[in-house]
């Protein structure tokens, strides 16, 4: 048989193959029927073979769900998904058309360089109408000034003036910018339930194991005890 044929290349993705665990299940449990849906890909972010195909499949399903109703897609650790050149191109093409479907895309990355250095980085950046930056001491001035079109004042703001943990953000849009305060310290329990840090997720998993998956059953206890369980 042809070792480069479709069958040979798909074999490792089939049940019994080295990657059969990724897709070849008894059924497809991916559902976008709920108002809010989340997928945690943390376990495969560092898997260069599986991460991009898994994200590509989810993006395909999301594309099918876009029907003109308001839709928000939020993608954290976005830079990991650009490591695969094929998926990076698919994502860039998706960004070109998604706004026509009444959808908003939120992309988050700890550093802009991996996105900008991607072959599709410039295309993706052009589709991002609003940029939000956290304080970044030690930021590389050339990258921000030349690649992100920061003014001297904007760069000084994120690199020096906005202190870490100040809860300040710099919002940049259409050549103008503003610094805002986003201090949610008065709402610690709500921040904790939205947080994806390991201690929060671990506490939720323990509560769900005891009370079941219905938030109405476990959320009140989370709100009451989070300060004891979440770092």
Tab-separated table of C-alpha atoms in Angstrom, residues 70-219:
chain	number	residue	atom	x	y	z
A	70	UNK	CA	-24.894	37.419	18.355
A	71	UNK	CA	-21.941	35.164	19.093
A	72	UNK	CA	-18.805	35.666	21.194
A	73	UNK	CA	-15.784	33.402	20.744
A	74	UNK	CA	-13.029	33.734	23.343
A	75	UNK	CA	-9.724	31.916	22.854
A	76	UNK	CA	-7.089	31.946	25.596
A	77	UNK	CA	-3.402	31.063	25.052
A	78	UNK	CA	-4.031	31.825	21.386
A	79	UNK	CA	-0.356	31.659	20.415
A	80	UNK	CA	-0.285	27.869	20.904
A	81	UNK	CA	-2.737	27.387	18.045
A	82	UNK	CA	-0.508	29.238	15.586
A	83	UNK	CA	2.374	26.771	15.897
A	84	UNK	CA	0.777	24.667	13.159
A	85	UNK	CA	1.079	26.642	9.867
A	86	UNK	CA	-1.975	24.972	8.324
A	87	UNK	CA	-4.242	25.811	11.239
A	88	UNK	CA	-2.802	29.332	11.449
A	89	UNK	CA	-3.977	29.879	7.858
A	90	UNK	CA	-7.408	28.416	8.653
A	91	UNK	CA	-7.732	30.756	11.649
A	92	UNK	CA	-6.644	33.794	9.616
A	93	UNK	CA	-9.269	32.997	6.966
A	94	UNK	CA	-11.894	32.559	9.691
A	95	UNK	CA	-11.046	35.992	11.103
A	96	UNK	CA	-11.628	37.579	7.695
A	97	UNK	CA	-15.254	36.468	7.565
A	98	UNK	CA	-16.450	35.968	11.146
A	99	UNK	CA	-17.652	39.548	11.674
A	100	UNK	CA	-20.107	39.137	8.801
A	101	UNK	CA	-21.857	36.555	10.992
A	102	UNK	CA	-22.513	39.059	13.817
A	103	UNK	CA	-19.741	37.460	15.892
A	104	UNK	CA	-17.019	38.901	18.115
A	105	UNK	CA	-13.676	37.163	18.636
A	106	UNK	CA	-11.530	37.699	21.753
A	107	UNK	CA	-7.947	36.451	21.489
A	108	UNK	CA	-5.659	36.364	24.535
A	109	UNK	CA	-1.930	35.729	24.704
A	110	UNK	CA	0.650	36.433	27.385
A	111	UNK	CA	3.124	37.780	24.835
A	112	UNK	CA	2.404	39.392	21.446
A	113	UNK	CA	5.638	38.205	19.817
A	114	UNK	CA	4.535	34.596	19.058
A	115	UNK	CA	1.429	35.898	17.292
A	116	UNK	CA	3.254	38.629	15.386
A	117	UNK	CA	6.021	36.222	14.356
A	118	UNK	CA	3.520	33.781	12.873
A	119	UNK	CA	3.269	33.891	9.050
A	120	UNK	CA	-0.397	34.806	9.586
A	121	UNK	CA	0.299	37.269	12.393
A	122	UNK	CA	-0.049	40.467	10.372
A	123	UNK	CA	-3.313	39.283	8.808
A	124	UNK	CA	-4.775	38.359	12.190
A	125	UNK	CA	-3.627	41.643	13.749
A	126	UNK	CA	-5.350	43.640	11.009
A	127	UNK	CA	-8.649	41.983	11.908
A	128	UNK	CA	-8.327	42.950	15.594
A	129	UNK	CA	-10.000	46.347	15.816
A	130	UNK	CA	-9.426	46.752	19.561
A	131	UNK	CA	-6.244	45.805	21.433
A	132	UNK	CA	-6.055	45.519	25.230
A	133	UNK	CA	-2.710	45.468	27.048
A	134	UNK	CA	-1.784	44.694	30.648
A	135	UNK	CA	1.221	46.214	32.429
A	136	UNK	CA	4.358	44.679	30.899
A	137	UNK	CA	7.585	45.653	32.682
A	138	UNK	CA	10.542	44.732	30.507
A	139	UNK	CA	8.510	44.932	27.295
A	140	UNK	CA	10.576	45.083	24.105
A	141	UNK	CA	10.215	48.626	22.802
A	142	UNK	CA	10.978	47.804	19.171
A	143	UNK	CA	8.199	45.209	19.027
A	144	UNK	CA	5.578	47.518	20.494
A	145	UNK	CA	6.654	50.681	18.675
A	146	UNK	CA	7.234	49.158	15.238
A	147	UNK	CA	4.911	46.146	15.078
A	148	UNK	CA	2.003	47.408	17.193
A	149	UNK	CA	2.335	51.112	16.330
A	150	UNK	CA	2.646	52.264	19.936
A	151	UNK	CA	3.453	55.887	20.609
A	152	UNK	CA	6.262	56.670	23.044
A	153	UNK	CA	3.651	57.520	25.684
A	154	UNK	CA	1.698	54.294	25.173
A	155	UNK	CA	4.847	52.209	25.492
A	156	UNK	CA	5.942	54.076	28.614
A	157	UNK	CA	2.492	53.451	30.095
A	158	UNK	CA	2.629	49.647	29.848
A	159	UNK	CA	6.357	49.330	30.528
A	160	UNK	CA	6.730	51.804	33.403
A	161	UNK	CA	3.669	53.756	34.530
A	162	UNK	CA	1.147	50.918	34.895
A	163	UNK	CA	2.423	48.800	37.765
A	164	UNK	CA	1.867	45.023	37.940
A	165	UNK	CA	-1.271	44.167	39.938
A	166	UNK	CA	-2.519	47.744	39.497
A	167	UNK	CA	-5.609	46.398	37.676
A	168	UNK	CA	-4.977	48.928	34.930
A	169	UNK	CA	-5.315	48.235	31.212
A	170	UNK	CA	-4.377	50.158	28.099
A	171	UNK	CA	-7.017	49.984	25.365
A	172	UNK	CA	-5.890	50.889	21.855
A	173	UNK	CA	-8.310	51.350	18.951
A	174	UNK	CA	-8.168	53.191	15.639
A	175	UNK	CA	-5.080	55.215	16.509
A	176	UNK	CA	-6.305	56.377	19.918
A	177	UNK	CA	-5.833	54.860	23.358
A	178	UNK	CA	-6.959	55.128	26.957
A	179	UNK	CA	-5.894	53.711	30.313
A	180	UNK	CA	-8.690	52.262	32.415
A	181	UNK	CA	-8.945	50.910	35.951
A	182	UNK	CA	-10.395	47.415	36.095
A	183	UNK	CA	-10.269	46.739	39.822
A	184	UNK	CA	-12.637	43.899	40.752
A	185	UNK	CA	-11.255	43.371	44.258
A	186	UNK	CA	-14.716	44.109	45.685
A	187	UNK	CA	-16.063	41.029	43.863
A	188	UNK	CA	-13.593	38.300	44.852
A	189	UNK	CA	-16.056	35.415	44.743
A	190	UNK	CA	-17.187	36.297	41.212
A	191	UNK	CA	-13.607	36.657	40.001
A	192	UNK	CA	-12.803	33.278	41.537
A	193	UNK	CA	-15.620	31.469	39.729
A	194	UNK	CA	-14.491	32.978	36.416
A	195	UNK	CA	-10.841	32.171	37.067
A	196	UNK	CA	-9.147	29.222	35.371
A	197	UNK	CA	-6.349	28.921	37.913
A	198	UNK	CA	-5.726	25.385	39.121
A	199	UNK	CA	-6.951	25.986	42.672
A	200	UNK	CA	-10.316	27.341	41.447
A	201	UNK	CA	-10.794	24.556	38.919
A	202	UNK	CA	-9.803	21.916	41.468
A	203	UNK	CA	-12.304	23.237	44.009
A	204	UNK	CA	-15.094	23.243	41.413
A	205	UNK	CA	-14.254	19.673	40.404
A	206	UNK	CA	-14.462	18.514	44.022
A	207	UNK	CA	-17.826	20.227	44.479
A	208	UNK	CA	-19.194	18.740	41.253
A	209	UNK	CA	-18.080	15.285	42.353
A	210	UNK	CA	-20.161	15.737	45.511
A	211	UNK	CA	-23.147	17.758	44.302
A	212	UNK	CA	-23.363	16.959	40.583
A	213	UNK	CA	-22.866	19.172	37.530
A	214	UNK	CA	-25.813	21.535	38.037
A	215	UNK	CA	-24.353	24.932	39.095
A	216	UNK	CA	-27.460	25.562	41.185
A	217	UNK	CA	-26.314	22.703	43.420
A	218	UNK	CA	-22.611	23.517	43.856
A	219	UNK	CA	-22.277	27.278	43.173
